[in-house]
Short mmCIF file of C-alpha atoms in Angstrom, two decimals:
data_model
loop_
_atom_site.label_atom_id
_atom_site.label_comp_id
_atom_site.label_asym_id
_atom_site.label_seq_id
_atom_site.Cartn_x
_atom_site.Cartn_y
_atom_site.Cartn_z
CA MET R 1 -37.21 -119.50 -23.29
CA LYS R 2 -36.45 -121.70 -26.69
CA GLN R 3 -37.74 -125.71 -26.23
CA THR R 4 -34.24 -127.40 -26.65
CA PRO R 5 -33.32 -131.32 -26.05
CA GLU R 6 -30.41 -129.66 -24.02
CA LEU R 7 -32.64 -128.28 -21.04
CA ALA R 8 -34.51 -131.86 -20.96
CA THR R 9 -31.28 -133.42 -20.66
CA ARG R 10 -29.77 -130.93 -17.80
CA MET R 11 -32.96 -131.55 -16.04
CA THR R 12 -32.80 -135.65 -16.40
CA GLU R 13 -28.84 -134.90 -14.90
CA LYS R 14 -30.14 -132.92 -11.81
CA LEU R 15 -33.36 -134.44 -10.94
CA ASP R 16 -33.50 -137.40 -8.63
CA TYR R 17 -36.13 -139.64 -10.63
CA GLU R 18 -36.54 -141.95 -7.96
CA GLU R 19 -37.94 -138.80 -5.73
CA MET R 20 -40.60 -138.11 -8.50
CA LEU R 21 -41.66 -141.59 -8.73
CA GLY R 22 -42.17 -141.23 -4.77
CA CYS R 23 -45.17 -139.15 -5.70
CA MET R 24 -48.37 -140.97 -5.47
CA ARG R 25 -50.66 -138.41 -6.81
CA CYS R 26 -52.87 -138.84 -3.81
CA GLY R 27 -53.42 -135.05 -3.24
CA PHE R 28 -52.93 -134.91 0.68
CA CYS R 29 -50.38 -131.99 -0.47
CA LEU R 30 -52.87 -130.31 -2.13
CA PRO R 31 -55.28 -128.40 1.05
CA THR R 32 -51.82 -127.69 2.35
CA CYS R 33 -50.68 -125.72 -1.05
CA PRO R 34 -51.21 -121.50 -0.81
CA THR R 35 -50.83 -121.16 -4.39
CA TYR R 36 -53.40 -124.29 -5.26
CA ILE R 37 -55.61 -123.05 -2.67
CA ARG R 38 -55.75 -119.60 -4.39
CA SER R 39 -56.41 -120.91 -7.84
CA LYS R 40 -57.68 -124.57 -7.78
CA ASP R 41 -54.67 -125.18 -10.54
CA GLU R 42 -53.57 -128.31 -10.39
CA SER R 43 -50.24 -127.27 -12.01
CA ALA R 44 -50.33 -124.93 -9.30
CA SER R 45 -50.19 -127.96 -6.92
CA PRO R 46 -46.71 -130.10 -5.56
CA ARG R 47 -48.12 -133.04 -7.24
CA GLY R 48 -48.74 -131.15 -10.30
CA ARG R 49 -45.61 -129.05 -10.65
CA ILE R 50 -43.55 -132.93 -10.00
CA ALA R 51 -45.82 -134.45 -12.70
CA ILE R 52 -44.58 -131.30 -14.85
CA MET R 53 -40.53 -132.14 -13.81
CA LYS R 54 -41.16 -135.73 -14.68
CA GLY R 55 -43.11 -135.20 -18.15
CA VAL R 56 -39.91 -133.12 -18.61
CA VAL R 57 -37.65 -135.63 -17.90
CA ASP R 58 -39.78 -138.40 -19.95
CA GLY R 59 -39.51 -136.54 -22.71
CA LEU R 60 -43.42 -135.91 -23.16
CA ILE R 61 -43.61 -132.31 -21.76
CA GLU R 62 -41.54 -129.34 -23.65
CA PRO R 63 -39.69 -127.23 -21.26
CA ASP R 64 -40.75 -124.01 -22.44
CA GLU R 65 -41.81 -120.56 -20.57
CA GLY R 66 -44.65 -122.39 -19.03
CA VAL R 67 -42.80 -124.78 -17.38
CA GLU R 68 -40.63 -122.30 -15.94
CA LYS R 69 -43.39 -119.92 -14.65
CA THR R 70 -45.13 -122.88 -13.07
CA LEU R 71 -41.83 -123.40 -11.00
CA ASN R 72 -41.06 -120.07 -10.43
CA GLU R 73 -44.89 -119.55 -8.89
CA CYS R 74 -44.43 -121.96 -6.50
CA LEU R 75 -43.69 -120.29 -2.89
CA GLY R 76 -41.43 -122.91 -1.70
CA CYS R 77 -42.74 -122.83 1.82
CA LEU R 78 -42.89 -126.67 1.92
CA ALA R 79 -46.28 -127.31 3.69
CA CYS R 80 -46.64 -130.09 1.45
CA GLU R 81 -43.77 -132.26 2.84
CA PRO R 82 -45.06 -133.07 5.97
CA ALA R 83 -48.60 -133.83 4.95
CA CYS R 84 -46.73 -136.44 2.36
CA PRO R 85 -47.68 -140.02 3.00
CA ALA R 86 -44.54 -141.03 0.65
CA GLY R 87 -41.93 -138.46 2.20
CA VAL R 88 -41.51 -136.85 -0.99
CA ARG R 89 -38.64 -134.57 -0.37
CA TYR R 90 -40.16 -131.76 -2.97
CA SER R 91 -37.86 -129.12 -1.80
CA VAL R 92 -34.89 -130.89 -3.42
CA LEU R 93 -36.82 -131.39 -6.93
CA LEU R 94 -38.12 -127.82 -7.01
CA GLU R 95 -34.70 -126.47 -6.42
CA ASP R 96 -32.77 -128.95 -8.77
CA ALA R 97 -35.29 -127.94 -11.47
CA ARG R 98 -34.48 -124.11 -11.08
CA ALA R 99 -31.11 -124.92 -11.01
CA ALA R 100 -31.33 -126.90 -14.38
CA ILE R 101 -33.43 -124.38 -15.93
CA THR R 102 -31.24 -121.08 -14.86
CA GLU R 103 -27.57 -122.93 -15.90
CA HIS R 104 -29.34 -124.06 -19.60
CA LYS R 105 -30.44 -119.78 -19.87
CA ARG R 106 -26.97 -118.63 -18.77
CA ALA R 107 -25.01 -121.58 -21.07
CA THR R 108 -27.24 -120.65 -24.07
CA GLY R 109 -27.20 -117.05 -23.83
CA GLN R 110 -31.29 -117.29 -23.53
CA MET R 111 -31.30 -115.17 -20.27
CA PRO R 112 -32.44 -111.67 -20.80
CA VAL R 113 -29.51 -108.76 -20.28
CA ARG R 114 -31.69 -107.41 -17.62
CA GLU R 115 -32.25 -110.67 -15.39
CA ARG R 116 -28.08 -111.43 -16.14
CA LEU R 117 -27.19 -108.09 -15.01
CA VAL R 118 -29.81 -108.36 -11.60
CA ARG R 119 -28.44 -111.58 -11.19
CA LYS R 120 -25.00 -110.70 -11.43
CA VAL R 121 -25.16 -107.80 -8.82
CA VAL R 122 -27.48 -109.51 -6.38
CA PHE R 123 -26.25 -113.11 -6.42
CA ASP R 124 -22.65 -112.50 -7.64
CA GLY R 125 -22.04 -109.61 -5.72
CA LEU R 126 -24.08 -108.62 -2.58
CA PHE R 127 -24.86 -111.78 -0.91
CA LEU R 128 -22.18 -113.89 -2.20
CA ASN R 129 -19.97 -111.46 0.43
CA LYS R 130 -20.72 -110.33 3.67
CA ALA R 131 -18.57 -107.12 3.76
CA LYS R 132 -20.90 -106.22 0.71
CA MET R 133 -24.18 -106.72 2.15
CA GLU R 134 -22.72 -104.46 5.16
CA THR R 135 -21.85 -102.04 2.57
CA ALA R 136 -25.23 -101.74 0.63
CA THR R 137 -27.08 -101.49 4.32
CA GLY R 138 -24.57 -98.41 5.03
CA PHE R 139 -26.05 -96.95 2.19
CA LEU R 140 -29.64 -97.86 3.18
CA ARG R 141 -28.82 -96.04 6.64
CA PHE R 142 -27.68 -92.83 4.57
CA TYR R 143 -30.78 -93.05 2.63
CA GLN R 144 -33.04 -93.40 6.14
CA GLN R 145 -30.35 -91.03 8.50
CA SER R 146 -29.56 -88.41 6.53
CA GLY R 147 -32.74 -86.79 5.07
CA VAL R 148 -32.99 -88.57 1.45
CA GLN R 149 -35.69 -90.80 2.44
CA THR R 150 -37.82 -87.69 3.55
CA LEU R 151 -36.94 -86.04 0.57
CA THR R 152 -37.56 -88.97 -1.78
CA HIS R 153 -41.31 -88.92 -0.12
CA LYS R 154 -42.13 -85.33 -0.64
CA LEU R 155 -40.94 -85.23 -4.20
CA ARG R 156 -43.18 -88.26 -4.97
CA ILE R 157 -39.57 -90.00 -6.19
CA LEU R 158 -41.24 -93.89 -5.11
CA ASP R 159 -43.89 -93.04 -7.52
CA TRP R 160 -41.98 -94.23 -10.61
CA PHE R 161 -41.06 -97.36 -8.95
CA PRO R 162 -43.50 -100.45 -8.87
CA ASP R 163 -46.15 -100.74 -6.22
CA GLN R 164 -44.55 -103.83 -4.35
CA LEU R 165 -41.81 -101.60 -3.85
CA GLN R 166 -43.05 -98.50 -2.90
CA LYS R 167 -44.83 -100.79 -0.09
CA MET R 168 -41.98 -102.11 0.91
CA GLU R 169 -39.85 -99.06 1.61
CA THR R 170 -42.28 -97.82 4.11
CA ILE R 171 -41.45 -101.11 6.51
CA LEU R 172 -38.00 -101.51 6.23
CA PRO R 173 -36.45 -101.58 9.41
CA THR R 174 -33.83 -98.99 10.60
CA VAL R 175 -30.37 -99.99 10.01
CA PRO R 176 -28.02 -99.48 13.19
CA PRO R 177 -24.67 -97.37 12.55
CA LYS R 178 -21.83 -99.97 11.69
CA THR R 179 -19.97 -98.86 14.67
CA GLU R 180 -22.67 -100.85 16.96
CA ARG R 181 -22.36 -103.92 14.64
CA ARG R 182 -18.53 -103.87 15.10
CA ARG R 183 -18.45 -103.84 18.60
CA ARG R 184 -19.95 -107.04 19.44
CA PRO R 185 -17.67 -109.49 20.62
CA GLU R 186 -16.68 -112.83 18.94
CA ARG R 187 -17.23 -114.56 22.60
CA ILE R 188 -19.77 -113.97 24.62
CA PRO R 189 -19.91 -115.88 28.31
CA ALA R 190 -23.47 -117.18 29.78
CA THR R 191 -25.08 -115.35 32.77
CA GLY R 192 -24.82 -117.77 35.34
CA ALA R 193 -24.48 -121.52 35.29
CA THR R 194 -23.36 -122.65 31.73
CA THR R 195 -25.66 -125.27 30.41
CA ALA R 196 -24.43 -125.32 26.58
CA ARG R 197 -21.71 -124.39 24.54
CA VAL R 198 -23.46 -122.77 21.19
CA ALA R 199 -22.54 -121.12 18.04
CA PHE R 200 -24.73 -118.33 16.57
CA PHE R 201 -25.16 -117.80 13.00
CA SER R 202 -26.22 -114.23 12.81
CA GLY R 203 -26.53 -114.30 8.72
CA CYS R 204 -26.18 -111.10 6.24
CA LEU R 205 -30.13 -109.58 6.33
CA MET R 206 -29.97 -110.84 10.26
CA ASP R 207 -26.79 -109.14 11.42
CA THR R 208 -27.62 -105.69 9.66
CA MET R 209 -31.04 -104.78 8.91
CA PHE R 210 -32.11 -106.73 11.92
CA TYR R 211 -29.42 -106.33 13.78
CA GLU R 212 -31.13 -105.64 17.03
CA THR R 213 -33.08 -108.77 17.15
CA ASN R 214 -29.40 -110.30 16.71
CA ALA R 215 -28.61 -108.75 19.76
CA ASN R 216 -32.24 -109.82 21.48
CA THR R 217 -31.55 -113.35 20.84
CA ILE R 218 -27.60 -113.18 21.92
CA LYS R 219 -29.48 -111.97 25.25
CA LEU R 220 -31.90 -114.84 25.70
CA LEU R 221 -28.96 -116.88 24.80
CA GLN R 222 -26.97 -115.56 27.96
CA ALA R 223 -30.04 -115.75 29.85
CA ALA R 224 -30.19 -118.95 29.36
CA GLY R 225 -26.80 -120.17 30.48
CA CYS R 226 -25.73 -120.59 26.81
CA ASP R 227 -21.64 -119.49 26.57
CA ILE R 228 -22.10 -118.17 22.98
CA VAL R 229 -19.71 -117.82 19.86
CA ILE R 230 -19.85 -115.95 16.67
CA PRO R 231 -17.50 -116.88 13.87
CA LYS R 232 -16.08 -113.71 12.25
CA THR R 233 -15.66 -115.61 8.67
CA GLN R 234 -19.49 -116.92 8.33
CA GLN R 235 -21.33 -115.65 5.17
CA CYS R 236 -24.80 -115.72 3.93
CA CYS R 237 -26.79 -118.84 4.02
CA GLY R 238 -27.06 -119.04 0.92
CA ALA R 239 -30.83 -119.54 0.98
CA LEU R 240 -31.61 -117.09 -1.96
CA HIS R 241 -29.48 -118.73 -4.00
CA GLY R 242 -30.34 -121.47 -3.67
CA HIS R 243 -33.79 -120.89 -4.14
CA ALA R 244 -33.63 -119.02 -7.31
CA GLY R 245 -31.46 -121.68 -9.13
CA GLU R 246 -27.76 -120.55 -8.49
CA GLN R 247 -26.96 -123.95 -7.13
CA THR R 248 -23.12 -122.74 -7.48
CA GLY R 249 -23.21 -119.36 -5.20
CA ALA R 250 -25.07 -122.02 -2.14
CA ILE R 251 -22.72 -124.49 -2.66
CA THR R 252 -19.72 -121.75 -2.23
CA LEU R 253 -21.36 -119.93 0.97
CA ALA R 254 -22.00 -123.44 2.13
CA LYS R 255 -18.60 -124.23 2.19
CA GLN R 256 -17.88 -121.14 3.64
CA ASN R 257 -20.10 -121.99 6.32
CA ILE R 258 -19.33 -125.33 7.21
CA ALA R 259 -15.24 -124.31 7.65
CA ALA R 260 -16.18 -121.27 9.60
CA PHE R 261 -17.95 -123.51 12.11
CA GLU R 262 -16.08 -126.53 12.18
CA ALA R 263 -13.56 -125.42 14.27
CA GLU R 264 -15.34 -124.52 17.14
CA ASP R 265 -15.88 -127.26 19.34
CA VAL R 266 -19.52 -126.43 20.01
CA ASP R 267 -23.05 -128.50 20.67
CA TYR R 268 -25.24 -127.07 18.61
CA ILE R 269 -25.48 -124.17 16.03
CA ILE R 270 -27.74 -121.42 16.58
CA THR R 271 -30.34 -119.60 14.56
CA ASN R 272 -32.97 -117.21 14.57
CA ALA R 273 -33.93 -117.02 10.84
CA GLY R 274 -36.33 -120.22 9.94
CA GLY R 275 -35.18 -119.53 6.05
CA CYS R 276 -31.48 -119.35 6.97
CA GLY R 277 -32.30 -122.56 9.28
CA ALA R 278 -33.83 -124.81 6.85
CA PHE R 279 -31.41 -123.94 4.16
CA LEU R 280 -28.57 -124.63 6.56
CA VAL R 281 -30.01 -128.02 7.57
CA GLY R 282 -30.07 -128.95 3.83
CA TYR R 283 -26.16 -128.36 3.16
CA ASP R 284 -26.11 -132.09 3.32
CA HIS R 285 -27.97 -132.14 0.16
CA LEU R 286 -26.12 -130.13 -1.37
CA LEU R 287 -22.95 -131.39 -0.79
CA LYS R 288 -23.97 -134.95 -1.16
CA HIS R 289 -21.88 -135.54 -4.13
CA ASP R 290 -18.55 -133.78 -2.93
CA PRO R 291 -16.46 -136.18 -1.30
CA GLU R 292 -14.55 -134.06 0.30
CA TRP R 293 -17.12 -131.88 1.96
CA ALA R 294 -20.23 -134.77 2.17
CA GLU R 295 -19.38 -135.91 5.85
CA ARG R 296 -18.36 -132.16 6.99
CA ALA R 297 -21.62 -131.28 5.96
CA GLU R 298 -23.91 -133.86 7.82
CA ARG R 299 -21.66 -132.69 10.81
CA PHE R 300 -22.54 -129.53 10.47
CA THR R 301 -26.42 -130.08 9.90
CA ALA R 302 -26.66 -132.12 12.54
CA LYS R 303 -25.75 -129.42 14.89
CA ILE R 304 -28.40 -126.81 14.01
CA LYS R 305 -30.95 -125.94 16.08
CA ASP R 306 -33.40 -122.72 16.09
CA PHE R 307 -32.81 -120.48 19.20
CA ALA R 308 -36.54 -121.01 20.51
CA SER R 309 -36.06 -124.61 20.78
CA ILE R 310 -32.55 -124.43 22.77
CA LEU R 311 -34.50 -122.24 24.93
CA ILE R 312 -36.86 -124.89 25.85
CA GLU R 313 -34.17 -127.76 26.04
CA VAL R 314 -31.77 -125.29 28.48
CA GLY R 315 -34.94 -124.17 30.96
CA PHE R 316 -34.84 -120.44 29.64
CA LEU R 317 -38.21 -120.27 31.47
CA ASP R 318 -36.98 -121.84 34.93
CA ARG R 319 -34.46 -119.30 34.62
CA VAL R 320 -35.92 -115.95 33.32
CA PRO R 321 -39.84 -114.81 34.30
CA LEU R 322 -41.28 -113.30 31.36
CA SER R 323 -44.38 -110.31 31.60
CA LEU R 324 -46.14 -107.94 29.53
CA PRO R 325 -48.76 -105.39 29.72
CA GLU R 326 -52.07 -107.33 29.15
CA GLN R 327 -52.32 -108.46 25.41
CA LEU R 328 -53.71 -110.57 22.82
CA ILE R 329 -50.63 -112.14 21.08
CA THR R 330 -50.91 -114.61 17.92
CA TYR R 331 -47.98 -116.46 16.58
CA GLN R 332 -47.64 -116.85 12.69
CA ASP R 333 -45.17 -119.62 11.26
CA SER R 334 -42.15 -119.08 9.77
CA CYS R 335 -43.14 -122.16 6.77
CA HIS R 336 -39.40 -123.46 6.94
CA LEU R 337 -38.94 -123.62 10.48
CA ARG R 338 -42.32 -125.30 11.13
CA ASN R 339 -42.25 -127.75 7.73
CA VAL R 340 -38.41 -128.29 7.68
CA GLN R 341 -37.03 -128.04 11.02
CA LYS R 342 -40.11 -128.92 12.69
CA GLY R 343 -39.81 -126.24 14.99
CA ALA R 344 -43.34 -125.26 15.67
CA LEU R 345 -44.21 -125.98 19.40
CA ALA R 346 -40.81 -123.98 21.04
CA PRO R 347 -41.97 -120.20 19.76
CA ARG R 348 -45.76 -120.99 21.46
CA VAL R 349 -44.69 -122.73 24.68
CA LEU R 350 -42.52 -119.28 25.15
CA LEU R 351 -45.31 -117.14 24.13
CA GLN R 352 -47.79 -118.97 26.41
CA ALA R 353 -45.10 -118.54 29.42
CA ILE R 354 -45.48 -114.43 29.38
CA GLU R 355 -47.65 -113.48 32.13
CA GLY R 356 -49.84 -110.84 31.12
CA ALA R 357 -50.56 -112.10 27.55
CA VAL R 358 -53.13 -114.24 26.05
CA TYR R 359 -51.71 -116.29 23.28
CA ILE R 360 -54.29 -116.73 20.97
CA GLU R 361 -53.79 -119.83 17.89
CA GLN R 362 -54.51 -118.05 14.75
CA LYS R 363 -56.44 -120.47 12.03
CA HIS R 364 -54.18 -121.82 9.31
CA ALA R 365 -51.41 -120.40 11.21
CA ASP R 366 -49.13 -122.62 9.07
CA HIS R 367 -49.93 -121.56 6.04
CA CYS R 368 -47.47 -119.46 4.08
CA CYS R 369 -48.04 -115.52 4.14
CA GLY R 370 -46.65 -114.93 0.70
CA SER R 371 -43.41 -113.35 1.84
CA ALA R 372 -40.98 -116.75 0.88
CA GLY R 373 -37.65 -114.60 0.79
CA VAL R 374 -38.06 -112.02 -2.43
CA TYR R 375 -41.44 -113.86 -3.91
CA ASN R 376 -43.47 -110.85 -2.59
CA LEU R 377 -41.38 -108.76 -5.00
CA LEU R 378 -41.38 -111.38 -8.02
CA GLN R 379 -45.12 -112.65 -7.78
CA PRO R 380 -46.78 -109.38 -6.33
CA VAL R 381 -50.14 -110.19 -7.13
CA ILE R 382 -50.36 -113.93 -5.82
CA ALA R 383 -48.12 -112.88 -2.97
CA ASN R 384 -50.83 -110.19 -1.88
CA ASP R 385 -53.60 -112.57 -2.45
CA ILE R 386 -51.93 -115.11 0.04
CA LEU R 387 -51.57 -112.13 2.68
CA GLU R 388 -54.94 -110.98 2.16
CA MET R 389 -56.61 -114.47 3.42
CA LYS R 390 -53.74 -114.24 6.11
CA MET R 391 -54.91 -111.07 7.51
CA GLY R 392 -58.21 -112.39 7.80
CA HIS R 393 -57.50 -115.22 10.08
CA VAL R 394 -55.28 -112.33 12.08
CA ASN R 395 -58.08 -109.58 12.27
CA ALA R 396 -60.69 -112.74 13.28
CA THR R 397 -57.84 -113.60 16.35
CA ALA R 398 -58.46 -109.86 17.98
CA ALA R 399 -54.59 -109.59 18.38
CA GLN R 400 -52.72 -106.58 19.01
CA THR R 401 -49.57 -108.57 18.49
CA ILE R 402 -48.01 -110.69 15.85
CA VAL R 403 -45.14 -112.73 16.31
CA THR R 404 -42.96 -114.15 13.67
CA SER R 405 -39.75 -116.29 13.56
CA ASN R 406 -38.33 -114.96 10.11
CA PRO R 407 -37.26 -111.58 8.72
CA GLY R 408 -39.42 -112.10 5.76
CA CYS R 409 -42.66 -113.24 7.56
CA HIS R 410 -41.93 -110.19 10.12
CA MET R 411 -41.85 -107.77 7.01
CA GLN R 412 -44.69 -109.72 5.17
CA MET R 413 -46.80 -109.37 8.63
CA GLN R 414 -45.94 -105.69 8.73
CA LEU R 415 -47.35 -104.77 5.32
CA GLY R 416 -50.30 -106.89 5.85
CA ILE R 417 -51.10 -104.75 9.06
CA GLN R 418 -50.42 -101.63 7.16
CA GLU R 419 -53.18 -102.80 4.53
CA HIS R 420 -55.54 -105.03 6.05
CA GLY R 421 -55.19 -104.80 10.03
CA THR R 422 -55.82 -101.85 12.12
CA ASP R 423 -53.97 -99.13 13.98
CA SER R 424 -53.51 -100.99 17.30
CA MET R 425 -51.57 -104.03 15.68
CA ARG R 426 -48.04 -104.59 15.38
CA ALA R 427 -45.38 -107.37 14.05
CA VAL R 428 -42.73 -108.68 16.23
CA HIS R 429 -39.70 -111.28 15.94
CA LEU R 430 -40.26 -113.45 18.94
CA ALA R 431 -36.38 -112.60 20.40
CA ASP R 432 -37.89 -109.15 20.69
CA LEU R 433 -40.84 -110.07 22.27
CA LEU R 434 -39.10 -112.41 24.65
CA VAL R 435 -36.29 -109.75 25.50
CA GLU R 436 -39.09 -107.18 25.65
CA ALA R 437 -41.30 -109.50 28.39
CA MET R 438 -37.73 -109.98 29.99
CA ASP R 439 -37.23 -106.52 30.81
CA ASN R 440 -40.63 -105.42 31.62
CA HIS R 441 -40.49 -108.11 34.47
CA ALA R 442 -37.52 -106.71 35.83
CA ASN R 443 -38.68 -103.32 35.88
#
């Protein structure tokens, strides 16, 4: 990326200068930041990255490849935000800075052809249209079920791919048939007395590759007394767009989702993926400068709630007994569920209520596992270093079951078990474990 005054101007226009001034350089963020813990490099810390952004805006730092690299190496876990005594919204600064760089590279023709092609396929094609996502996962199901995957392994075709992609291929969940996904009704009544009327945000990856987890979440909401509506016109939340600097696409998806849900008279909009929920909560910032959508976005974000929190709120544990065969369980926080939605307590309350299971709190459960959306694919060295540290803490609990609340975390912990765990370990989404415990008690 060439050093140009146009990029500095674009960053000046994008970034909230008052937000940057809010950083007091106190250092409270340092022990919470995985990339700083790993490197002890000040530029790899939240306050260091804010200083770099401010330096660019003030004309003291040239916005070159080094600036872009430093910003891209941030996981975006946002553990720094709860630790910040000044309440600096680092997430807003990071995403706006990445958007400025992406827009500048595209406008000036500095974006490499390969990057342009990948962004076109992934962001403009795949994740901008849920129907295309379903088609893509249909191809994945064919690959898994037709024998092509077995043949690929026998012929060692994956040896031609990067190591990280080879590893991720082995932990991909089995995609259910499209007919099964299409049979789900749009409106699902509560079991027993109604406690709340909710809309379910089904997501894109969650509703294709992790469809069973969505089905189990709906089953839990029903058992908790929730009447459920699932708007058919909802789309991807836009998180991957936002984190990759594709702000235009994120805004398009935000508007589609707001329009899909605002027609429903519901108490809450329920999510079961920490990353999705956190981005949905940020729609009000994303659309704050749009007079037509700003107020609608605020109403939308006020209704977002994680499924574990609503289960506790409506008295799920008073209605549904839970039990499992004896086992040790630990929980790996979804960074965005914990740091943005403040949803750390509810999953632990639910897990500790399962008869037969012993819950063990993992040291640094609040630290990122290294998944961070597609970070583990784009920054495999850093991600694997962080995962290895994480699995050291997991192994210390001697837990057989690692519970997560986000699809990326789920796959990353599966990879961690494969690389650094034991044969007796498994990774499972909280919704899947709760249904397992509910069915086990019933039987």
